[in-house]
Coordinates of C-alpha atoms and ligand atoms in Angstrom, one line a residue:
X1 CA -39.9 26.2 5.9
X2 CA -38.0 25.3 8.7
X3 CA -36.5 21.5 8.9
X4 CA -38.5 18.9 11.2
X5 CA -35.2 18.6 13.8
X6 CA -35.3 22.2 14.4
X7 CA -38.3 21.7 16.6
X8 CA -36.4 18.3 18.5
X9 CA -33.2 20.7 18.8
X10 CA -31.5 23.8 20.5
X11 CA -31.4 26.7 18.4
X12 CA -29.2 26.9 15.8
X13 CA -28.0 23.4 15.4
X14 CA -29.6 22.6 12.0
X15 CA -28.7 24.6 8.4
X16 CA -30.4 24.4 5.6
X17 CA -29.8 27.4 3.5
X18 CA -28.2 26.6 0.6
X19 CA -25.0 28.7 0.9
X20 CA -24.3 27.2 4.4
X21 CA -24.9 23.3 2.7
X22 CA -22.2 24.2 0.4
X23 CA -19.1 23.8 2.2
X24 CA -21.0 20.0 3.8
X25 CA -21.1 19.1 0.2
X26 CA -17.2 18.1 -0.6
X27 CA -14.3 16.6 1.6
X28 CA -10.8 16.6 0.5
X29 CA -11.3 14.6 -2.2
X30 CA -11.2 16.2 -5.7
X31 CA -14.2 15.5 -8.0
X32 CA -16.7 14.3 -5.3
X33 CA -19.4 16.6 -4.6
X34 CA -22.5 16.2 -2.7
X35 CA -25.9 18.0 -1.4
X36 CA -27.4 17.3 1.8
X37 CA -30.4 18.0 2.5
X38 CA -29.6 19.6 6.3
X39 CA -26.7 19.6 8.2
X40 CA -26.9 19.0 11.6
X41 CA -24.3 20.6 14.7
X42 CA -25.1 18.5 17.9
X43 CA -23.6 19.6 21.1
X44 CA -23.9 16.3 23.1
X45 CA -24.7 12.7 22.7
X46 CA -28.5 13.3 23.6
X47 CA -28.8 15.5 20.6
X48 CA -26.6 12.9 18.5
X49 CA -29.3 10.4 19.5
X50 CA -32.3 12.6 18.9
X51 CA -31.0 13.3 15.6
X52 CA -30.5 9.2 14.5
X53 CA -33.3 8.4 16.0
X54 CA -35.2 10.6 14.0
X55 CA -33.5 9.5 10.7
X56 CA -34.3 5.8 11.5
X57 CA -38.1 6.3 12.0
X58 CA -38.5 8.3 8.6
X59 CA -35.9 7.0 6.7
X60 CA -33.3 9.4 6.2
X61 CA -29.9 8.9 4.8
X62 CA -27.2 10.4 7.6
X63 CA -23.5 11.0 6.7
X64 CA -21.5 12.0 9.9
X65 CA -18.7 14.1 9.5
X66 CA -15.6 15.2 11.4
X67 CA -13.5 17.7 9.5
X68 CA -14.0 16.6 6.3
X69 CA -10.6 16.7 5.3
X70 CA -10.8 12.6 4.4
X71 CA -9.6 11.5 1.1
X72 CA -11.8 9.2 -0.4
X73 CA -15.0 10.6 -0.5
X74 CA -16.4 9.2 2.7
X75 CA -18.4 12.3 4.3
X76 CA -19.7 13.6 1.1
X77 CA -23.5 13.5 1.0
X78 CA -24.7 11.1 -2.3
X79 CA -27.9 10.4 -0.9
X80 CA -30.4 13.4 -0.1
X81 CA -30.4 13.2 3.8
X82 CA -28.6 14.6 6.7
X83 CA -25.0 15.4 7.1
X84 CA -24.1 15.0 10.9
X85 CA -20.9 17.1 11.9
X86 CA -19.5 16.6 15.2
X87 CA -17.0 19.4 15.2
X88 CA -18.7 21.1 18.0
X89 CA -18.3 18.2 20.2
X90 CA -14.8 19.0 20.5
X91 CA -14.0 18.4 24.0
X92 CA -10.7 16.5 25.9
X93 CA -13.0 15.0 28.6
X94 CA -10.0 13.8 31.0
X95 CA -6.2 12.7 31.0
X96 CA -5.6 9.9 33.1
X97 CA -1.7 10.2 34.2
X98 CA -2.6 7.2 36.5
X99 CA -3.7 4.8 33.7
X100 CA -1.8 6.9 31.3
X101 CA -5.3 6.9 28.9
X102 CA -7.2 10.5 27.3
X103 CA -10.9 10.7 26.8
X104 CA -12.0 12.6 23.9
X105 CA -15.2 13.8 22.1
X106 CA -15.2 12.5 18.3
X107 CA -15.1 15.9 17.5
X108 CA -11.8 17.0 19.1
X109 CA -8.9 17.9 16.9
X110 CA -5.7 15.3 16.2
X111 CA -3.4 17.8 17.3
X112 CA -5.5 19.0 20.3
X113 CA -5.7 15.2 21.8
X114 CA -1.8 15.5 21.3
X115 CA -1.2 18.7 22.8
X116 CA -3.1 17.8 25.7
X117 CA -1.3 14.7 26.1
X118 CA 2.2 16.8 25.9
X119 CA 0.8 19.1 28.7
X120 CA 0.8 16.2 30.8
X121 CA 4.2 15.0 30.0
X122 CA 2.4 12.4 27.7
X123 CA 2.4 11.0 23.7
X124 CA -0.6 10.4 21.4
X125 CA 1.8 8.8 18.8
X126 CA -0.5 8.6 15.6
X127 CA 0.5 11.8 13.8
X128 CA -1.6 11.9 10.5
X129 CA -0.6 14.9 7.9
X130 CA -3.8 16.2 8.7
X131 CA -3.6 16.2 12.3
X132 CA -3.8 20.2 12.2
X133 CA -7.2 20.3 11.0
X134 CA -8.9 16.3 11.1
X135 CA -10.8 15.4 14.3
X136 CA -10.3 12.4 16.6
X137 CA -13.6 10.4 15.1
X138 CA -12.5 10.8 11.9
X139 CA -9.2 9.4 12.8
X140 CA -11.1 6.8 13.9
X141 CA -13.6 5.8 11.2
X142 CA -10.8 5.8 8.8
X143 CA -8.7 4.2 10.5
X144 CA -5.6 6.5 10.2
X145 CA -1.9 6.4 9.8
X146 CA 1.0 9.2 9.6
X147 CA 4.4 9.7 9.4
X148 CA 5.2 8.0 13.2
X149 CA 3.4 4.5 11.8
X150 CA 6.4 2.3 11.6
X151 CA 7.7 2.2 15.1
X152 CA 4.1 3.6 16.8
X153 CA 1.2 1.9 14.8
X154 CA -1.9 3.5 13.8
X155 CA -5.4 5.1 15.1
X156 CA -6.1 1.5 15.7
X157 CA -3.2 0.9 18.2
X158 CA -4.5 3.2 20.4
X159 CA -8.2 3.2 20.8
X160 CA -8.8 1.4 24.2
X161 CA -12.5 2.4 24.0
X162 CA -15.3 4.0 22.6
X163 CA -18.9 5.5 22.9
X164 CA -20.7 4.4 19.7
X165 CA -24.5 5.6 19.0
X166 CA -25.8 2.8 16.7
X167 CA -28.5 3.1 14.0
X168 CA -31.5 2.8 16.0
X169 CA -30.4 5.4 17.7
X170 CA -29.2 3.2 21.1
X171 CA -25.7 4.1 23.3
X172 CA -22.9 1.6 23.8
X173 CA -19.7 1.4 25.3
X174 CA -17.0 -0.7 23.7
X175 CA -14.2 -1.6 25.6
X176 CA -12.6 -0.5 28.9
X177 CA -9.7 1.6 29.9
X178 CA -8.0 -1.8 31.0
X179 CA -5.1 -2.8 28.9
X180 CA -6.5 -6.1 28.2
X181 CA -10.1 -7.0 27.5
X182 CA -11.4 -9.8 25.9
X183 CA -15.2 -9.3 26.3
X184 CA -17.1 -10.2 23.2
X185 CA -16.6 -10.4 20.2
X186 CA -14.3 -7.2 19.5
X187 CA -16.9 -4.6 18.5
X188 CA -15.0 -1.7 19.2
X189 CA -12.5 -3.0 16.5
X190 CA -15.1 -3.4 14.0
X191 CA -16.3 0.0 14.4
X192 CA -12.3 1.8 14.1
X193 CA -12.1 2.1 10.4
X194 CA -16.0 1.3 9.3
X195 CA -15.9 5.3 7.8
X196 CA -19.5 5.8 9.6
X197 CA -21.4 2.6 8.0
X198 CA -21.7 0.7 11.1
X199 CA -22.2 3.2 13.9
X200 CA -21.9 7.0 14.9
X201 CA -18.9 7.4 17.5
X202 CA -18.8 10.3 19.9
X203 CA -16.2 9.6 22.0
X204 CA -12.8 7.7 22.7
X205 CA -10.9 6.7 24.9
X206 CA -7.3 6.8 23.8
X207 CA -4.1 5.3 24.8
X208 CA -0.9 7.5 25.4
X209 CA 2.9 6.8 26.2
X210 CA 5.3 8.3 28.1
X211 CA 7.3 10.7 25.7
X212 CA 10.7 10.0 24.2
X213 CA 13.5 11.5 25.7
X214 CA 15.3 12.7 22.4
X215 CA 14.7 12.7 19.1
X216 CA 17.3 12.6 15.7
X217 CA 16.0 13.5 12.6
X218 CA 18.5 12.8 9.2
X219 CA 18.2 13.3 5.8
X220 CA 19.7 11.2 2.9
X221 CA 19.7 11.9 -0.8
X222 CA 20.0 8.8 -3.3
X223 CA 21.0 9.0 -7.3
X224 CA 18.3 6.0 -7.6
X225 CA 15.4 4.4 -6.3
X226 CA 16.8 1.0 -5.8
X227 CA 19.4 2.0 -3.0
X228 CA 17.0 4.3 -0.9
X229 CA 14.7 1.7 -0.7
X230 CA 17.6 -1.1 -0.1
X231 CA 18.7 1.5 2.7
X232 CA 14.9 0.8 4.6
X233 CA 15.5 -2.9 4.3
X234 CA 19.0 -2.3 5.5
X235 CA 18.0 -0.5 8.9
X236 CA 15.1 -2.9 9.4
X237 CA 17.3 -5.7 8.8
X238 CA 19.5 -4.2 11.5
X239 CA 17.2 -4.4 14.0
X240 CA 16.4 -0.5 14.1
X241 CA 13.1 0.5 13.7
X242 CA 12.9 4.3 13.3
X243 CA 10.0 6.6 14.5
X244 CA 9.7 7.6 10.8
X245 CA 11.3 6.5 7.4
X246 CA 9.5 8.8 4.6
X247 CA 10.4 9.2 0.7
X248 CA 10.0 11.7 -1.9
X249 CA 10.7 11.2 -5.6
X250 CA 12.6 13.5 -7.6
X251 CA 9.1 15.2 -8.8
X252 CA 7.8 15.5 -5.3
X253 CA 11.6 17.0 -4.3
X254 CA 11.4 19.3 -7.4
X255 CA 8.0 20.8 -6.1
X256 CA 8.9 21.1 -2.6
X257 CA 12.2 22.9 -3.3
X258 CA 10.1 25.3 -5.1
X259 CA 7.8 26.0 -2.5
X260 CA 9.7 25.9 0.8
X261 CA 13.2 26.4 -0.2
X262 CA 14.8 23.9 1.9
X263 CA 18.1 24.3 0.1
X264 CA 18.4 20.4 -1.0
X265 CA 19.5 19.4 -4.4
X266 CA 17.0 18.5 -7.0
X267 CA 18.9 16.7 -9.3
X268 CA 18.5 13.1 -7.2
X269 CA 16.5 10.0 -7.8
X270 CA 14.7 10.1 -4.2
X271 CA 15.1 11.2 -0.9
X272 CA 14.7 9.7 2.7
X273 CA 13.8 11.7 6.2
X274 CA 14.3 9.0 9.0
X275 CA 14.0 10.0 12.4
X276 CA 14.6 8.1 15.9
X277 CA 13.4 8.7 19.2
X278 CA 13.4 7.3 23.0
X279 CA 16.7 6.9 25.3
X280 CA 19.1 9.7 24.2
X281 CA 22.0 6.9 24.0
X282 CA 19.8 4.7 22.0
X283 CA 18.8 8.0 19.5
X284 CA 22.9 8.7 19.2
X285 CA 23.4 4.8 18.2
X286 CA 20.5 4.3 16.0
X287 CA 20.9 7.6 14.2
X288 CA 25.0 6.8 13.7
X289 CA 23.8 3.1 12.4
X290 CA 21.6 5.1 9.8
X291 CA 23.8 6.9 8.7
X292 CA 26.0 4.3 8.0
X293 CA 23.6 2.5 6.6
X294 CA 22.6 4.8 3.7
X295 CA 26.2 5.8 3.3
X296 CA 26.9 1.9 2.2
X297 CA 24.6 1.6 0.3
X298 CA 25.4 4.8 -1.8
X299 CA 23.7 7.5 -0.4
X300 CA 24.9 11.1 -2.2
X301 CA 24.9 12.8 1.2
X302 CA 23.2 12.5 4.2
X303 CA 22.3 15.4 6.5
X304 CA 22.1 14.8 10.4
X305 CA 20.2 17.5 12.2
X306 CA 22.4 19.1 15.0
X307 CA 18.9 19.9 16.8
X308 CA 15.3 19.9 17.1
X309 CA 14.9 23.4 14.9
X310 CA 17.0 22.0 12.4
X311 CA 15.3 18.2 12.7
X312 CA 11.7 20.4 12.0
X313 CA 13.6 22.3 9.3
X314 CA 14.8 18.8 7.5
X315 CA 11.3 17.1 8.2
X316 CA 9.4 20.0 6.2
X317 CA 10.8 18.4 3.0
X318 CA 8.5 15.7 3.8
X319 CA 5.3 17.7 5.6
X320 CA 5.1 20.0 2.6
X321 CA 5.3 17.7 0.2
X322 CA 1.3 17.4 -0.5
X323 CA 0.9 21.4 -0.4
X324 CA 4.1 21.9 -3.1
X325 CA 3.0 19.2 -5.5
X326 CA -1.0 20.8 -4.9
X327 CA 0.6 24.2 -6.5
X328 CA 1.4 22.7 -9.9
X329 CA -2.1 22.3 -11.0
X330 CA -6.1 22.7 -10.1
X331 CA -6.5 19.2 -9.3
X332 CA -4.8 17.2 -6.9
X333 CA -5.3 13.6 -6.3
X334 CA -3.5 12.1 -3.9
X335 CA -3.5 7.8 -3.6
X336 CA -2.7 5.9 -0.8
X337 CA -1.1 2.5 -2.1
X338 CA 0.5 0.1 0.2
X339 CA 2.5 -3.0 -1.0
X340 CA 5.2 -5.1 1.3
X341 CA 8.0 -3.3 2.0
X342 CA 9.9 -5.9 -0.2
X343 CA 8.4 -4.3 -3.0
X344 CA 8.5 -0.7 -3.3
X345 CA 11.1 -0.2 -5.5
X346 CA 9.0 -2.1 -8.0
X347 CA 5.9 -0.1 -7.2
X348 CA 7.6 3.2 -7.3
X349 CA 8.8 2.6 -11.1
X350 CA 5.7 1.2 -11.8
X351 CA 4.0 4.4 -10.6
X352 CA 6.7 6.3 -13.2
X353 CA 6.2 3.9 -15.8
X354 CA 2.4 4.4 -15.7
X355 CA 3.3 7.8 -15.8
X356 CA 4.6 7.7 -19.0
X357 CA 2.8 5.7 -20.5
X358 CA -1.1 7.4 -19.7
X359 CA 1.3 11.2 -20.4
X360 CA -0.1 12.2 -16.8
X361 CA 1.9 13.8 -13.9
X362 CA 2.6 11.9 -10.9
X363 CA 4.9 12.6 -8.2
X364 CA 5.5 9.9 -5.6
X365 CA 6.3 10.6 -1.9
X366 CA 5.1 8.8 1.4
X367 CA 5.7 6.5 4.0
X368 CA 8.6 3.7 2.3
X369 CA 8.2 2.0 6.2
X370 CA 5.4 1.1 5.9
X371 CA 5.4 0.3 2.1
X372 CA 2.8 3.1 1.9
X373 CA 3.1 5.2 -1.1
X374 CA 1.2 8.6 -2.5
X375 CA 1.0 8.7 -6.0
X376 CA 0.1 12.0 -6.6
X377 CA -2.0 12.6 -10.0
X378 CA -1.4 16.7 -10.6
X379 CA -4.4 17.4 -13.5
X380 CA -7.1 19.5 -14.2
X381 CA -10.6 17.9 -13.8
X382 CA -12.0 20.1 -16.2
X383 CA -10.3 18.4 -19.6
X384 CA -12.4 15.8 -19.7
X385 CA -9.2 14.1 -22.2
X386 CA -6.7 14.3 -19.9
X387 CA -9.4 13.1 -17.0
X388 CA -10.0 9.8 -19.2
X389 CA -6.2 9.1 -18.9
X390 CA -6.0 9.9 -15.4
X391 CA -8.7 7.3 -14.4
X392 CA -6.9 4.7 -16.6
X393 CA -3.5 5.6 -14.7
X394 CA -5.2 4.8 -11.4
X395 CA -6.6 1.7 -12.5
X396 CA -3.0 0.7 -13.7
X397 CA -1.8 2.1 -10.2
X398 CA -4.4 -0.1 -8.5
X399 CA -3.9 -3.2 -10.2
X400 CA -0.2 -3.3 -10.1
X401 CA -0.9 -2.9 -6.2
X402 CA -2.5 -5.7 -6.5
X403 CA -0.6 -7.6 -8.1
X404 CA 2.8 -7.1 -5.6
X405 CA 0.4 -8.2 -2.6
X406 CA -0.2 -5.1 -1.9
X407 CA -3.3 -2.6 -1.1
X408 CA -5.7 -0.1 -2.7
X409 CA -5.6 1.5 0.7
X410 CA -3.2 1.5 3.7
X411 CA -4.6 4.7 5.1
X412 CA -7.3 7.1 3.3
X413 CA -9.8 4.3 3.6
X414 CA -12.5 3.5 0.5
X415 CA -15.1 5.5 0.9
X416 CA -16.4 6.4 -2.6
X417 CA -13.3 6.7 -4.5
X418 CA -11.7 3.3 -4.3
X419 CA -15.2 1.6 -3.9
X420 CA -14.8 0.4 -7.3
X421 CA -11.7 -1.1 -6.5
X422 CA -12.4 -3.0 -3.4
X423 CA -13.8 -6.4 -4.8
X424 CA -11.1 -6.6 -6.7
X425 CA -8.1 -6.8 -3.9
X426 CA -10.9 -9.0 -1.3
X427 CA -12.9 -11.3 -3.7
X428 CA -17.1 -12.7 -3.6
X429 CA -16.8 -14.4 0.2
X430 CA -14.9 -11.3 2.3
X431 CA -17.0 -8.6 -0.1
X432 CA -20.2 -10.8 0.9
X433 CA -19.4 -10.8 4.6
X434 CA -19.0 -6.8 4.8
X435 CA -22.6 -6.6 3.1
X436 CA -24.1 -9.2 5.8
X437 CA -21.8 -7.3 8.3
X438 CA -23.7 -3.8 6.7
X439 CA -27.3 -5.5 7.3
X440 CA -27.0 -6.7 11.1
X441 CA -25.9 -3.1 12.1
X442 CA -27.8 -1.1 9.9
X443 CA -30.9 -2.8 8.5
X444 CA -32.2 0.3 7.3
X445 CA -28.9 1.4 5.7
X446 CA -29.3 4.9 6.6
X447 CA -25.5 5.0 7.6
X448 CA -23.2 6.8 5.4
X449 CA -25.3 5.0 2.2
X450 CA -23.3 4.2 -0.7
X451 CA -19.5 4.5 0.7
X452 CA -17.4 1.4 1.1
X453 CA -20.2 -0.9 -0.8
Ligands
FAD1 C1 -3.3 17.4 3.6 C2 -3.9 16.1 4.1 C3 -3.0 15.2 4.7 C4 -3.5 13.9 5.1 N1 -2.6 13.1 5.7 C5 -3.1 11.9 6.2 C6 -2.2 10.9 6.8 O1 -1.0 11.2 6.9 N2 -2.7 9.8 7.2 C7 -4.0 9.4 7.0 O2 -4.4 8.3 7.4 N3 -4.9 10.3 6.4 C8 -4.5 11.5 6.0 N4 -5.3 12.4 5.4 C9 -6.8 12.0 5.3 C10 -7.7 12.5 6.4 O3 -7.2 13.6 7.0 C11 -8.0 11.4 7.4 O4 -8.7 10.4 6.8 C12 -8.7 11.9 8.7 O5 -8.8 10.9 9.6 C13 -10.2 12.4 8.4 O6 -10.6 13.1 9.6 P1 -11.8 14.1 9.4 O7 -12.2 14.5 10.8 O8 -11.5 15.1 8.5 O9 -13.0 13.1 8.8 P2 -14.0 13.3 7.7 O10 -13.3 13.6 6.4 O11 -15.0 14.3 8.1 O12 -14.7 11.9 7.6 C14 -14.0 10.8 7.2 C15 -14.8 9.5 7.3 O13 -15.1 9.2 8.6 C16 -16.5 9.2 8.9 N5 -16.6 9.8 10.3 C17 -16.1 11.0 10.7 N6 -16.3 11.2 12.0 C18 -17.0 10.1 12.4 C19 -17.5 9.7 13.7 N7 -17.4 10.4 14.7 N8 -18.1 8.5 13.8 C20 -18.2 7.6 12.7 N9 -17.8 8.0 11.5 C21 -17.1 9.2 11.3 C22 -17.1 10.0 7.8 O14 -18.5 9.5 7.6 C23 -16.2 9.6 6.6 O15 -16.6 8.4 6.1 C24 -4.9 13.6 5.0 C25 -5.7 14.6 4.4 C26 -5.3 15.8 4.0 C27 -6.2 16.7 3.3

């Protein structure tokens, strides 16, 4: 029997034989799986709002989806009801050289938005490992970071506007193309990073930058922990603040090696790739300071790229860091803890410590500028003994977060993974404000049910 939107829609934008469901059902996230009843494939915003409105005058649950490549859980389907992928709405609307902005369909892809900004001699900065694959409103709704976040910000930084359908099934714009806007109450801010709870969006308007003349990327290997990380307080201290200062443990460095043959040693305690852009004779000062830097404070070696095919060929260390550690075994599980940038030496060897202690496998790489870390659990999820001291590990992970100041989640967002998690880090008041927050956008609660609370 056919599903009731197939008569309210185009041909062939609804599935509902069970081997087409199947991909819907997971995202990135290991162990979460899902069954929607339908999938829905709108084309355009009318069909978008056909499709809501439907699921708010019978009921129905409605998860939207971009790529799926998020890693908390966030567009798997728990409740029976519609999963809403937007990956055919896909298009770069316009790129305003004038206003130096880019309007997008939710469903285009990261690296799409940034090509098309290149082609115009422009920069979409946010950069997230994903950006290959994830789309623009998933970006969005999570809120995303990547390996540019120090100098450049996040998703957040550069969302000037957006084109939100809201439960009911109604259109709104929130904010302008104008730099500065101030009218009401900052809805568009509430909706970047609400992981589809609050409203559906279907298009952006994004913020670019002129691109950076050069660029210098370096390497530096460390014989411990301590001095790599004093090295990122060192070159923030000195006023530098690279494009992008990322770690990998000696796990992480062991795995890569392995897998992309990069030719480093794998005898060393951790690892930095720091790169700086803009004004050539900035780049040349800043990446001569850096050097320095790590030199002083003990650095084995450091590696300066001579140019940009080498800078590419030193910055795959870090890129293919989740795919070499993903090779080790079946199940990957990949964290997203933030603490002050203060404390990640601390956090690191508490990550190795916790390690030991549960006898699980965890290499550590990720963003030390922005004190954002991936612990990265390597298990299998079928030994159901070794699963029991994986979850403990990651509530030891969590709450020693915590306990430095830090986050459950600087990037991946909480979706259903760290959902347990989450009144512990904002307490009864903040947790009861999302829940009234939840109810005066979606009464019903058919958006994205059960993620986040
Ligand atoms: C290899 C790998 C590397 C990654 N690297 C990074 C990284 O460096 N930084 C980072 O931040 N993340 C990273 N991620 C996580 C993930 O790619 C991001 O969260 C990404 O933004 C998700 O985009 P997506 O289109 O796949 O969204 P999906 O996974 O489809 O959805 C994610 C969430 O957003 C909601 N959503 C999606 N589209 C919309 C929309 N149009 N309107 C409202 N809600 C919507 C969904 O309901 C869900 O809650 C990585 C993931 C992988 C697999």
């Amino acid at each position: 029997m056919s599903h009731p939107l197939a008569t309210l829609l185009p041909a062939g934008r609804v599935l509902t034989a069970p081997i087409d469901l199947a991909p819907y059902g997971v995202d990135g996230t290991p162990t979460l799986r899902g069954t929607a009843a339908a999938v829905v494939l709108p084309e355009s915003v009318d069909e978008v709002r056909t499709v809501v409105r439907w699921c708010q005058e019978t009921g129905t649950p409605v998860v939207t989806r971009g790529s799926g490549t998020g890693l908390s859980g966030g567009a798997v389907p728990v409740a029976a009801g519609l999963v809403l992928c937007l990956a055919r709405m896909d298009r770069i609307l316009a790129v305003d050289t004038a206003n130096l902005t880019l309007r997008a369909e939710a469903g285009a892809i990261t690296q799409q938005v940034a090509d098309a900004a290149a082609a115009a001699g422009l920069f979409y900065p946010p950069d997230p490992g994903s950006m290959k694959i994830s789309t623009i409103g998933g970006n969005i709704a999570e809120n995303s970071g990547g390996l540019r976040g120090l100098k450049y910000g996040v998703t957040r930084d550069y969302v000037m506007a957006l084109q939100v359908v809201w439960a009911d099934g109604e259109l709104a714009e929130l904010g302008t193309a104008c730099v500065k806007d101030v009218a009401g109450f900052g809805l568009k801010d509430l909706l970047i990073g609400s992981e589809g709870c609050l409203g559906i969006v279907t298009a952006a308007t994004l913020k670019l930058l002129p691109q950076p003349a050069a660029r210098r990327t370096l390497l530096a290997l460390f014989d411990g922990m301590d001095a790599a990380a004093e090295t990122v307080s060192a070159i923030i201290a000195a006023k530098i603040i690279p494009c992008t200062l990322e770690f990998l443990d000696r796990t992480t460095l062991g795995c890569v090696e392995a897998y992309a043959r990069i030719g480093l040693p794998t005898d060393v305690e951790a690892v930095l790739l720091m790169e700086t852009d803009g004004h050539p004779a900035a780049v040349a000062d800043e990446a001569a300071a850096m050097e320095r830097i790590a030199r002083a404070q003990g650095a084995r070696a450091v590696q300066v790229a001579a140019d940009a095919a080498e800078g590419i060929r030193l910055a795959t260390a870090r890129r293919a860091a989740f795919s070499a550690l993903a090779r080790l075994r079946p199940t990957t599980i990949l964290e997203d803890v933030t603490v002050p940038r203060s404390r990640l030496a601390e956090m690191v060897r508490a990550v190795q410590a916790i390690a030991v202690q549960h006898s699980v496998q965890i290499g550590t790489f990720g963003h030390f500028g922005d004190g954002n870390l991936h612990p990265t659990i390597l298990c299998d999820e079928r030994d159901t003994a070794e699963m029991r001291r994986v979850h403990a590990a990651m509530d030891a992970i969590f709450a020693a977060a915590l306990a430095l100041g830090g986050t459950i989640t600087g990037e991946h967002g909480v979706g259903l993974a760290k959902k347990p998690y989450l009144p512990q880090q904002l307490g009864p008041s903040a947790m009861a404000a999302l829940h009234r927050l939840k109810q005066a956008f979606d009464p019903k609660g058919i958006l994205n049910p059960g993620k986040v609370l």
